[in-house]
XYZ file of C-alpha atoms in Angstrom:
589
model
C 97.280 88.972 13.257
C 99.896 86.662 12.224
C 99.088 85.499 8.944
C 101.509 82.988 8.040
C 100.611 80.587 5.423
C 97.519 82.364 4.458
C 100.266 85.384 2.934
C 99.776 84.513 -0.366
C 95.849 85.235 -0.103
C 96.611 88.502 1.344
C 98.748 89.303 -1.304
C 96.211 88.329 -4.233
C 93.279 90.044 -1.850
C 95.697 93.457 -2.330
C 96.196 93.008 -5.672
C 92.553 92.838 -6.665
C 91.615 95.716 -4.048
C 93.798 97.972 -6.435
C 92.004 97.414 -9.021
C 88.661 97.996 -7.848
C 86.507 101.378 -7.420
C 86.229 100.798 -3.473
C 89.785 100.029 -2.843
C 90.397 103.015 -0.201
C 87.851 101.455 1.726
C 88.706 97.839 1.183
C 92.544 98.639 1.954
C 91.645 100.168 4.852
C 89.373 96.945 5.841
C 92.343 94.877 4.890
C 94.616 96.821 7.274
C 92.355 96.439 10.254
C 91.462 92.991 9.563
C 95.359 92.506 9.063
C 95.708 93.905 12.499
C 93.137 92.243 14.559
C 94.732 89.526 16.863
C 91.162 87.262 17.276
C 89.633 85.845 13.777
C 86.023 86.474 15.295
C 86.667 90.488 15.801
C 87.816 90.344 11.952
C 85.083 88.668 10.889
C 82.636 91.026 12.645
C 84.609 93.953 10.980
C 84.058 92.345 7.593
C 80.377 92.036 7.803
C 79.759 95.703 9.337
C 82.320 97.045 6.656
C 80.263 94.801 3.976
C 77.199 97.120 4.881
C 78.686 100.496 3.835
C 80.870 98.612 0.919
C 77.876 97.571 -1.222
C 74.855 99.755 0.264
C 73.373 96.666 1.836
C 70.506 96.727 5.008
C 71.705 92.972 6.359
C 75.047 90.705 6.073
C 75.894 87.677 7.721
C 78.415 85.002 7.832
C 77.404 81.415 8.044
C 80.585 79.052 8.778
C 80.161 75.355 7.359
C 80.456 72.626 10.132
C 81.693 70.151 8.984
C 81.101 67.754 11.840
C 77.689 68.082 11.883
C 77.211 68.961 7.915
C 74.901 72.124 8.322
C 75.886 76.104 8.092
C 76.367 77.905 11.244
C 76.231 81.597 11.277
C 78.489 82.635 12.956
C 78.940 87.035 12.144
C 76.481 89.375 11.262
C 75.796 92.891 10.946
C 72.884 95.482 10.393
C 69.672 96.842 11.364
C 68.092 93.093 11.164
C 70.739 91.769 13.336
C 70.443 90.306 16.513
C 72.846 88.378 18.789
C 70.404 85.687 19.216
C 70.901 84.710 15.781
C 74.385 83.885 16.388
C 75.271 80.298 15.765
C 71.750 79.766 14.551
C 71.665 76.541 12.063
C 71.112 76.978 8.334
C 70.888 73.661 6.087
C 73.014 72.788 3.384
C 70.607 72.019 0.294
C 69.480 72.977 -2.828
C 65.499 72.247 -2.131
C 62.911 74.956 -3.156
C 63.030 77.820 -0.513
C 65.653 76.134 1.790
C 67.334 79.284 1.438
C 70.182 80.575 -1.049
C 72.822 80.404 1.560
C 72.505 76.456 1.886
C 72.463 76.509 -1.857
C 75.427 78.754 -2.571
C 77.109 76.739 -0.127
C 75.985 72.834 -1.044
C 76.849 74.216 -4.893
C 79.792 76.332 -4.652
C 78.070 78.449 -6.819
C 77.135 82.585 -6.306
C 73.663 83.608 -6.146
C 72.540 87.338 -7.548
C 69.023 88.364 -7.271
C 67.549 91.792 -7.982
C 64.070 90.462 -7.207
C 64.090 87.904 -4.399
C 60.442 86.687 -4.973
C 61.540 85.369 -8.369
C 64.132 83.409 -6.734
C 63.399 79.561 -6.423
C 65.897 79.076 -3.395
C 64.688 82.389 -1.475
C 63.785 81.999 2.346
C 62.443 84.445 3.793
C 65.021 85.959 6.980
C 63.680 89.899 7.014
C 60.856 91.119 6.035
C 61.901 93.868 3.638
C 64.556 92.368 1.269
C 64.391 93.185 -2.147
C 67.445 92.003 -3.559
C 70.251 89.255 -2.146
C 73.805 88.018 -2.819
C 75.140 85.186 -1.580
C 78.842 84.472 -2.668
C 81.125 80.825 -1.682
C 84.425 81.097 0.966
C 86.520 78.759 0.233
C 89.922 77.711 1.001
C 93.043 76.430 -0.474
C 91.856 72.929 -1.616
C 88.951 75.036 -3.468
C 86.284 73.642 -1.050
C 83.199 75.787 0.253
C 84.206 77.139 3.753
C 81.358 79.614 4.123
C 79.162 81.743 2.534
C 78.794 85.806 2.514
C 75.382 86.638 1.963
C 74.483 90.175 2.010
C 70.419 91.655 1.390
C 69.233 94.990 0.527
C 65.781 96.506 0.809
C 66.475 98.023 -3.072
C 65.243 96.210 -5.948
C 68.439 95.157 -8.412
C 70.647 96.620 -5.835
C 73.941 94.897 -6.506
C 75.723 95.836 -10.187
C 79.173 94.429 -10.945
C 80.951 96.952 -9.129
C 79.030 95.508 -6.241
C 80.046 92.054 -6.776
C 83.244 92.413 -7.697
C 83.590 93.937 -3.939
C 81.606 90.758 -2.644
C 83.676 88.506 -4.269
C 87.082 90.569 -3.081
C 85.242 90.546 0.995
C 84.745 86.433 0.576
C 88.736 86.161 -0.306
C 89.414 87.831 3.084
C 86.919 85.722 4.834
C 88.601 83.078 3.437
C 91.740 84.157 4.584
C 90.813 84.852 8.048
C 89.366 81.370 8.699
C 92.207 80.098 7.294
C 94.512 81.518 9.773
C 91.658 80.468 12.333
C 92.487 76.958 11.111
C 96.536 77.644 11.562
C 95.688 78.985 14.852
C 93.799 75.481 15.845
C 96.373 73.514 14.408
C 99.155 75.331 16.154
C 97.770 74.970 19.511
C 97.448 71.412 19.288
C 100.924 71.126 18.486
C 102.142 73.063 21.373
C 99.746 71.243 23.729
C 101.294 68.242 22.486
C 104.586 69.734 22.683
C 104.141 70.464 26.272
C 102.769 67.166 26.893
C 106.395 65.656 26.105
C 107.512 67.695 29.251
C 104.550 66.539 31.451
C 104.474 63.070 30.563
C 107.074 60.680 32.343
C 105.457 57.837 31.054
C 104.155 56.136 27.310
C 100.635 55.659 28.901
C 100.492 59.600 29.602
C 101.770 60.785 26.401
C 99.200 58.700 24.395
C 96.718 60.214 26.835
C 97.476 63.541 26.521
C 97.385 63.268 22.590
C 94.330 61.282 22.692
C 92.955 64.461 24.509
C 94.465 67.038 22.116
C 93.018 64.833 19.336
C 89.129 65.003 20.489
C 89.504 68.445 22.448
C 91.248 70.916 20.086
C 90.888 69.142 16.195
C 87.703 67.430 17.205
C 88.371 64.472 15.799
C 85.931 61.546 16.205
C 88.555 58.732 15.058
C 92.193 58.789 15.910
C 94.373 56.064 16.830
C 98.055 54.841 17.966
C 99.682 51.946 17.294
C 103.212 51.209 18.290
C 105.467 48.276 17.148
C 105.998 46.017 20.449
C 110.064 45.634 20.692
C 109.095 41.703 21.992
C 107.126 40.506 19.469
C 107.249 43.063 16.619
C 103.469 43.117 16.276
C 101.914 46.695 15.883
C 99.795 47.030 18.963
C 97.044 49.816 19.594
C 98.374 52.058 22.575
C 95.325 54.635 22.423
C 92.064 55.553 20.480
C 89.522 57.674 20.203
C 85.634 55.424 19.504
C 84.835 52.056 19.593
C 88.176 50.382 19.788
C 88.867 52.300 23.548
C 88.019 49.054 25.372
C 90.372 46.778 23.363
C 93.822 48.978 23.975
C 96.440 46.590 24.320
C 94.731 43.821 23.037
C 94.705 44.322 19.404
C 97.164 44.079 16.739
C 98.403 43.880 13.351
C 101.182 41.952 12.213
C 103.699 44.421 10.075
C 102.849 44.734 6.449
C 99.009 43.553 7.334
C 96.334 46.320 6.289
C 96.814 49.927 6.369
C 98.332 50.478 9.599
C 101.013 47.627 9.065
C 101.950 48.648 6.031
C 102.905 51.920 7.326
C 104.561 50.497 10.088
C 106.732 48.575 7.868
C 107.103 51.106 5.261
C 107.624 54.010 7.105
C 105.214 56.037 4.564
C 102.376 57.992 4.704
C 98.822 56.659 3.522
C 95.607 59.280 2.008
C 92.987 57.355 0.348
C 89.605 58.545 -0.065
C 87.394 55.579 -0.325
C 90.002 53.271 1.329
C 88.041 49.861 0.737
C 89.131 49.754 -3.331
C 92.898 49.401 -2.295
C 94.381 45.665 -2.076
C 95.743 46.529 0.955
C 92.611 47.020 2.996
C 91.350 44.910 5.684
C 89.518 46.105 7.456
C 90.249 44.219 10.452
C 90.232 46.867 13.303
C 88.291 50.475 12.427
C 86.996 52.678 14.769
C 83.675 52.717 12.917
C 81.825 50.101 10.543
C 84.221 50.254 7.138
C 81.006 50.681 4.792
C 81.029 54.323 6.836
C 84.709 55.367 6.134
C 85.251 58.197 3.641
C 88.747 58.965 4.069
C 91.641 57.437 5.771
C 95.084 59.062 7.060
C 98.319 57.410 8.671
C 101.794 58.126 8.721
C 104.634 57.012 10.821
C 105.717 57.567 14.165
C 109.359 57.907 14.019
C 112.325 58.283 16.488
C 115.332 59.546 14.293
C 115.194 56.409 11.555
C 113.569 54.129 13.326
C 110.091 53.444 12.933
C 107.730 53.083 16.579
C 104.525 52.774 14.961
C 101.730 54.356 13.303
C 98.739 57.412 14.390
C 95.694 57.097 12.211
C 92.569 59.137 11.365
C 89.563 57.954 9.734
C 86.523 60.402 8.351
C 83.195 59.267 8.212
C 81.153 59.744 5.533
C 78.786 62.546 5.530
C 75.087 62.415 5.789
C 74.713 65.500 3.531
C 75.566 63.960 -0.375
C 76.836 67.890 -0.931
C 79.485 67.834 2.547
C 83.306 67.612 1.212
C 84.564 66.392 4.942
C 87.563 63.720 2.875
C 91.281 64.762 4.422
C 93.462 67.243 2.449
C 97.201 67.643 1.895
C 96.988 69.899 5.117
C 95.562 67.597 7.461
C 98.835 65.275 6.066
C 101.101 67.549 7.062
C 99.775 68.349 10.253
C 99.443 64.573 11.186
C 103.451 64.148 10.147
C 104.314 67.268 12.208
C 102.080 65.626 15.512
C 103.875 62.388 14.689
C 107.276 63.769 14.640
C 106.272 65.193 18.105
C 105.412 61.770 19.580
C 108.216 60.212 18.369
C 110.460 61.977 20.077
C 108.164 62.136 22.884
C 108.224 58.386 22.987
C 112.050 58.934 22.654
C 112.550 60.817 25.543
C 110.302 58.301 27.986
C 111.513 55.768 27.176
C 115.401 56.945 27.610
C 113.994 58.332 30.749
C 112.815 54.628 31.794
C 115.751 53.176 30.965
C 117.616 55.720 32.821
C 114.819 54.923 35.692
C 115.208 51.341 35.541
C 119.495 51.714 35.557
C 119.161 53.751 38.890
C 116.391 51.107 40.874
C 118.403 48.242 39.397
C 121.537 50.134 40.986
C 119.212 50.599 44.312
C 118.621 47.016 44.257
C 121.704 46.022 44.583
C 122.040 48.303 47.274
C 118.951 47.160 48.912
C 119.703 43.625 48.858
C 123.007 44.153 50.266
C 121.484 46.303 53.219
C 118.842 43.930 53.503
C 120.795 41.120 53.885
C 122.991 42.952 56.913
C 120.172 43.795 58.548
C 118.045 40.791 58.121
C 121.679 39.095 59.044
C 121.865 40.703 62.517
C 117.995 40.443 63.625
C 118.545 36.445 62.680
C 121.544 36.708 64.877
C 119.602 38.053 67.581
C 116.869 35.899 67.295
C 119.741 32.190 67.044
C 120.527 34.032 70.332
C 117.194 34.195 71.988
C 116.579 30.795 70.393
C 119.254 29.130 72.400
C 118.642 31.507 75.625
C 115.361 29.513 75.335
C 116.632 26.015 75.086
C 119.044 26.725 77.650
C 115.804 27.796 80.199
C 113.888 25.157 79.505
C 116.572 22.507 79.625
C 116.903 23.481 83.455
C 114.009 21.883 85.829
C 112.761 24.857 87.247
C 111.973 27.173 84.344
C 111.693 31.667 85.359
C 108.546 32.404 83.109
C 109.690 35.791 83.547
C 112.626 35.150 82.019
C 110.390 33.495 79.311
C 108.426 36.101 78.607
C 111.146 38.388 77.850
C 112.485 36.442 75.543
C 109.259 35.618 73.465
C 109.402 39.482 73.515
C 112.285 39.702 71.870
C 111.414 36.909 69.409
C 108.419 38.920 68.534
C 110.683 42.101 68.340
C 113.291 40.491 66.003
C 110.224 38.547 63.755
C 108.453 42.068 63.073
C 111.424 44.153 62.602
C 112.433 41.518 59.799
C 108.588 41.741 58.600
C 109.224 45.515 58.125
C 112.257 44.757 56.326
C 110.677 42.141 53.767
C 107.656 44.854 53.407
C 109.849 48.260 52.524
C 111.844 46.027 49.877
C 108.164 44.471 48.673
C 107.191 47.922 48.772
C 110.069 49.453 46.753
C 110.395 46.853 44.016
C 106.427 47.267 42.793
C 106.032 51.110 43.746
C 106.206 51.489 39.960
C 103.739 48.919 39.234
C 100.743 50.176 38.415
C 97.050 48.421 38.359
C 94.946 52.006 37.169
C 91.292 52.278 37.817
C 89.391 55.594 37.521
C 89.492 57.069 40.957
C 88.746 60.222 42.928
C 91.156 61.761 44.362
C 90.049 63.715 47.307
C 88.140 60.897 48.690
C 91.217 58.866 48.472
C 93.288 61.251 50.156
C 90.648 61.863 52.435
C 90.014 57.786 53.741
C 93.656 57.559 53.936
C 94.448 60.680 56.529
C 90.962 59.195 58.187
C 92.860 55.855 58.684
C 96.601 57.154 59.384
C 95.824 60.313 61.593
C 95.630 59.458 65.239
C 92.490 59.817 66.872
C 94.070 61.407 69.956
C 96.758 63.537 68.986
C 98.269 67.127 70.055
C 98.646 67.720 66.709
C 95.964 69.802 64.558
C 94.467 68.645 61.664
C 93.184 70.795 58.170
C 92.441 69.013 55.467
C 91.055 71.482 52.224
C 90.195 69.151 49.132
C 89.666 71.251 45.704
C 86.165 69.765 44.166
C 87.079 70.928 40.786
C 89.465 67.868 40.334
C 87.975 65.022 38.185
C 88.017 61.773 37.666
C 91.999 60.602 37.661
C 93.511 57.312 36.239
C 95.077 55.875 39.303
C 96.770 53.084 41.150
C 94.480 54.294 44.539
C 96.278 51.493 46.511
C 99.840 52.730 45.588
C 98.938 56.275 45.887
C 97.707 55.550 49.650
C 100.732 54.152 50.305
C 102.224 56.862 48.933
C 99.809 59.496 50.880
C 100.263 57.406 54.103
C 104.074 57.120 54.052
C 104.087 61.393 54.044
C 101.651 61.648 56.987
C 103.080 59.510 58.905
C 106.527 61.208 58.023
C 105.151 64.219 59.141
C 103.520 63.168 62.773
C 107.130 61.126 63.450
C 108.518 64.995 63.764
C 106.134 66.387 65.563
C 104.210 66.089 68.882
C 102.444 68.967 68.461
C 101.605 71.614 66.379
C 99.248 71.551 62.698
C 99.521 69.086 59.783
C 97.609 70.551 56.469
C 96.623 68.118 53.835
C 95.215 69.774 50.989
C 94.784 69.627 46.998
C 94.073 71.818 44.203
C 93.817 71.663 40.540
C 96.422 73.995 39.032
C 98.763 74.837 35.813
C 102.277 73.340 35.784
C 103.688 76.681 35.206
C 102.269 77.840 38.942
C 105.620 76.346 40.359
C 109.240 76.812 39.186
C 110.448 73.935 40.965
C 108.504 70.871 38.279
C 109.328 70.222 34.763
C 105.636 70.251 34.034
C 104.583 72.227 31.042
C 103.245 75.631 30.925
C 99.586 74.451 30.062
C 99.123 70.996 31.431
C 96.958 70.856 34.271
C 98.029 68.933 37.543
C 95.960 67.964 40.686
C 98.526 69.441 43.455
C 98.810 67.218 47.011
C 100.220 69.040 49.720
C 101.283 68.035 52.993
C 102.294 70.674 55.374
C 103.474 70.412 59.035
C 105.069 72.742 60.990
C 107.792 70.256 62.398
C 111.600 70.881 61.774
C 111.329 71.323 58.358
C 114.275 69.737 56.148
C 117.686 71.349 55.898
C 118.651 72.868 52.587
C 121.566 70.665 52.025
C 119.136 67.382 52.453
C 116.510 68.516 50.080
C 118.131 66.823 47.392
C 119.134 64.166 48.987
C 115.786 62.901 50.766
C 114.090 61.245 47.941
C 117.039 58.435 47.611
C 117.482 55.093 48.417
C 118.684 54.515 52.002
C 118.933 58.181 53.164
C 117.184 58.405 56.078
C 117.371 60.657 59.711
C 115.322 58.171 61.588
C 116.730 55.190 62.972
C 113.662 52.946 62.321
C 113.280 51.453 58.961
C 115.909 51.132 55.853
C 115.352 54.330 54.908
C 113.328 53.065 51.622
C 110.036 55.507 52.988
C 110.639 58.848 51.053
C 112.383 56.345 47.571
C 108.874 54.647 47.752
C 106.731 57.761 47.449
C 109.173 58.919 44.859
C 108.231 55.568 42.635
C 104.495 55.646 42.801
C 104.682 59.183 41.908
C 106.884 58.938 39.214
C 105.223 55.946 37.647
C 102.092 58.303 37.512
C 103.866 60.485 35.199
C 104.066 62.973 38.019
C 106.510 65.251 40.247
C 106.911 65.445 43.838
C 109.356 67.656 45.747
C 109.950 69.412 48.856
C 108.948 72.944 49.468
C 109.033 73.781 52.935
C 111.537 76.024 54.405
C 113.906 74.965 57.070
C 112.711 75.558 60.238
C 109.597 76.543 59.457
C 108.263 73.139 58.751
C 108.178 70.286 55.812
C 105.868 70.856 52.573
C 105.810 67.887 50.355
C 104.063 68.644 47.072
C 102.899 65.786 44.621
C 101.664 66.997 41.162
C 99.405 63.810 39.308
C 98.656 65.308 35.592
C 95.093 66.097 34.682
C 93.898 64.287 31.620
């Protein structure tokens, strides 16, 4: 187990294991404990080796939530001991027989009783208990964490040698769920690392660390506000709670309330109690500001210059003896996550510029291809125009001759039509309008409507049921969806098209940039045409590149868009000769 900042309190936990009677046994404990790679196996180790350490019949380990402000117990160990009892709820008070590990914990203060029916706070857990110790855990900031509570079926069964070792066990505890807290803390920093990889857009980032927030550090109020470059207001981007509904509509000017300040500052903010400061407002909270017990925000910044703010608010607790306010470690951890976003933000948005450069280039392309192609079908159709006037300026007028060239009017007319739609098409494929959508029944109406009804060609379609809910543009993506079928059945005249999708990890495929632990929904679409040649495959998603000689070539740069607007990949995976696979990844949130 890798300690890290928890190495001082395995240093002091050695030094007063020297100096004790049982320290063979202890440094032995301290070893394996040391050694164990998952904080719940060390914690079961510590209550067994509590047992045999101070002669007791029962121990257990009750973990404060904080959350929910009661004691959860969470290890345990002896003849009493029963799996069922894991997790089981204990309350946090200090009212006659509510139970002297609710007291020890709601006090901070150790309980030793050789005679447990003279005890005020004694509950009753097993039947024979004589005598009971109950001793705090706490951690750095000298807050209760847990409590060790140990019971023997001796009368005045625990001496000082005995507490001494209770109090030296309740340091390691302590140690252990501080690394359990490290070990939290550090996986939502690496899930929001990865995010920076999976996330092509703002909206995803803020997404994915919304997610992080609520999923991994459980928080129940977290915010983002970034500075607007247009109007240099400080508008809220993403939230956890009541404000969800009002993203993008709310604001602060910089300098007003907290969150301004900060924003204009560029410094942190930790008040407990946040109301008594003159720069409260109170204007936008997640929760009603009577109910705020602590407040946290600190800068999002890109190099020196500031984005905006992320903010965390604590509710007050029910319990009057819950400490729940935010410590100097929750600052640091909310700098280090807004370092992350800040250059996360930095990287998307150099990326969109970089995106924007390349379609602006593309436009210019487009509108000069446009314009030669438009230019010869309105050539065609001035000629067909005065064929026409020329018939019917002669008395006897060949309807044949008519009809073939309202034919070619029509011809000219739609081909121009197609022309005006790929350019429509390719200018908004990377505006988005997202709703909450499922997936599989969009992919599913969209083969429905594009696959022939009569066709030599075979059809699978496998749709993974596991994939949720997705935040998507469903008419862009069916354009998107439609565009690859049809791509597909151009190449073919026979043979078997697969359209299938499946929720996977981005590290399942070389090919993407996606990060190791984001999860994608994966769209394939499989034929067993051609296939594309090797050289091409890098080639096929641009502008104007196109084997067909139908269309501008636009087809393959408009799937490309939609995707990539999504915050998503998509590539080409087939091997030539053997048939096209196109692969779309959409991220999972």
């Amino acid at each position: 187990m890798a300690f890290g900042p928890s190495l001082r309190a395995c240093e002091r936990t050695r030094h007063t294991l020297k100096e004790m009677p049982n320290s063979p046994s202890l440094s032995r404990l301290l070893a394996q404990v040391a050694g164990e790679a998952d904080c719940g196996t060390a914690l079961d180790r510590v209550a067994h080796a509590a047992l045999g350490l101070t002669g007791s019949r029962h121990a257990i380990i009750a973990v404060l939530n904080e959350e929910l402000g009661h004691l959860e117990v969470r290890h345990g160990a002896g003849e009493g001991w029963v799996e069922s009892a894991r997790n089981e709820r204990l309350p946090l008070d200090v009212g006659r027989e509510d139970g002297i590990v609710g007291f020890v914990a709601a006090t901070g203060s150790s309980v030793v009783t050789g005679n447990v029916r003279q005890e005020p706070h004694y509950k009753k857990l097993f039947p024979t208990t004589e005598s009971e110790i109950a001793v705090p855990v706490r951690d750095r900031n000298d807050r209760v964490r847990a409590v060790l509570n140990l019971e023997s079926d001796r009368r005045d069964a625990y001496g000082e040698v005995e507490r001494e070792t209770v109090n030296a066990l309740s340091s390691l505890i302590g140690m252990v769920l501080e690394q359990e807290d490290h070990a939290t803390r550090e996986e939502a920093l690496i899930q929001i690392g990865n995010s920076l990889d999976a996330s092509l857009t703002e909206e995803a980032l803020i997404d994915r660390v919304m997610h992080v927030a609520e999923d991994v550090l459980r928080l129940q109020a977290c915010s983002i506000f970034l500075i607007d470059p247009k109007t240099d207001l400080v508008v809220l981007r993403g939230t956890l709670g009541w404000l969800r509904d009002q993203v993008g509509q709310i604001s602060y000017q910089k300098g007003e309330g907290f969150t301004g300040w900060v924003c204009e500052t560029g410094e942190s903010i930790l008040l407990d109690d946040p109301q008594g400061d003159p720069r409260w407002r109170g204007k936008y909270v997640e929760f009603p500001s009577e109910q705020i017990a602590s407040f946290l925000a600190v800068p999002i910044i890109a190099r020196t210059r500031i984005l905006g703010a992320i903010r965390v608010l604590r509710r007050k607790a029910d319990n009057k003896f819950l400490d729940n306010r935010f410590t100097q470690s929750d600052l640091r951890l909310l700098q280090a996550i807004a370092e992350q976003i800040g250059a996360g933000l930095e990287n998307t948005r150099n990326m969109e510029k970089i995106i924007r450069s390349e379609r602006m280039i593309a436009w210019g392309e487009l509108s000069a291809k446009s314009s030669h192609m438009i230019g010869n079908r309105v050539f065609a159709l001035k000629g067909d125009i005065n064929e026409l006037q020329h018939l019917l300026s002669e008395r006897e007028v060949d309807l044949q001759e008519v009809r073939d060239l309202e034919k070619s009017l029509s011809t000219n007319v739609t081909r121009i039509e197609e022309i005006l739609q790929d350019f429509r098409d390719f200018v908004t494929a990377t505006q988005l309008n997202r709703t909450p959508t499922d997936l599989n029944l969009l992919v599913q109406e969209t083969v429905d409507e594009v696959f022939p009804r009569r066709s030599q060609v075979a059809l699978e379609v496998q749709l993974d049921s596991s994939i949720p809910q997705m935040s998507l543009d469903a008419k862009r993506l069916r354009r998107a969806v439609s565009e690859l079928i049809e791509n597909s059945l151009n190449y073919m005249d026979q043979g078997r098209l697969r359209v299938s999708t499946r929720l996977v990890l981005g590290e399942e495929d070389e090919r993407t940039r996606a990060a190791r632990n984001a999860r994608f929904a994966r769209l394939e679409i499989e034929d067993t045409g051609p296939g594309v040649d090797a050289d091409q495959k890098a080639l096929i998603f641009q502008p104007f590149f196109s084997n067909r000689v139908k269309g501008m070539g636009l087809g393959l740069s408009i799937v490309k868009g939609i995707v990539d607007a999504h915050g998503g990949e998509v590539f080409e995976a087939g091997e030539e000769g053997a048939g096209a696979k196109f692969v779309i990844l959409l991220p999972v949130e």
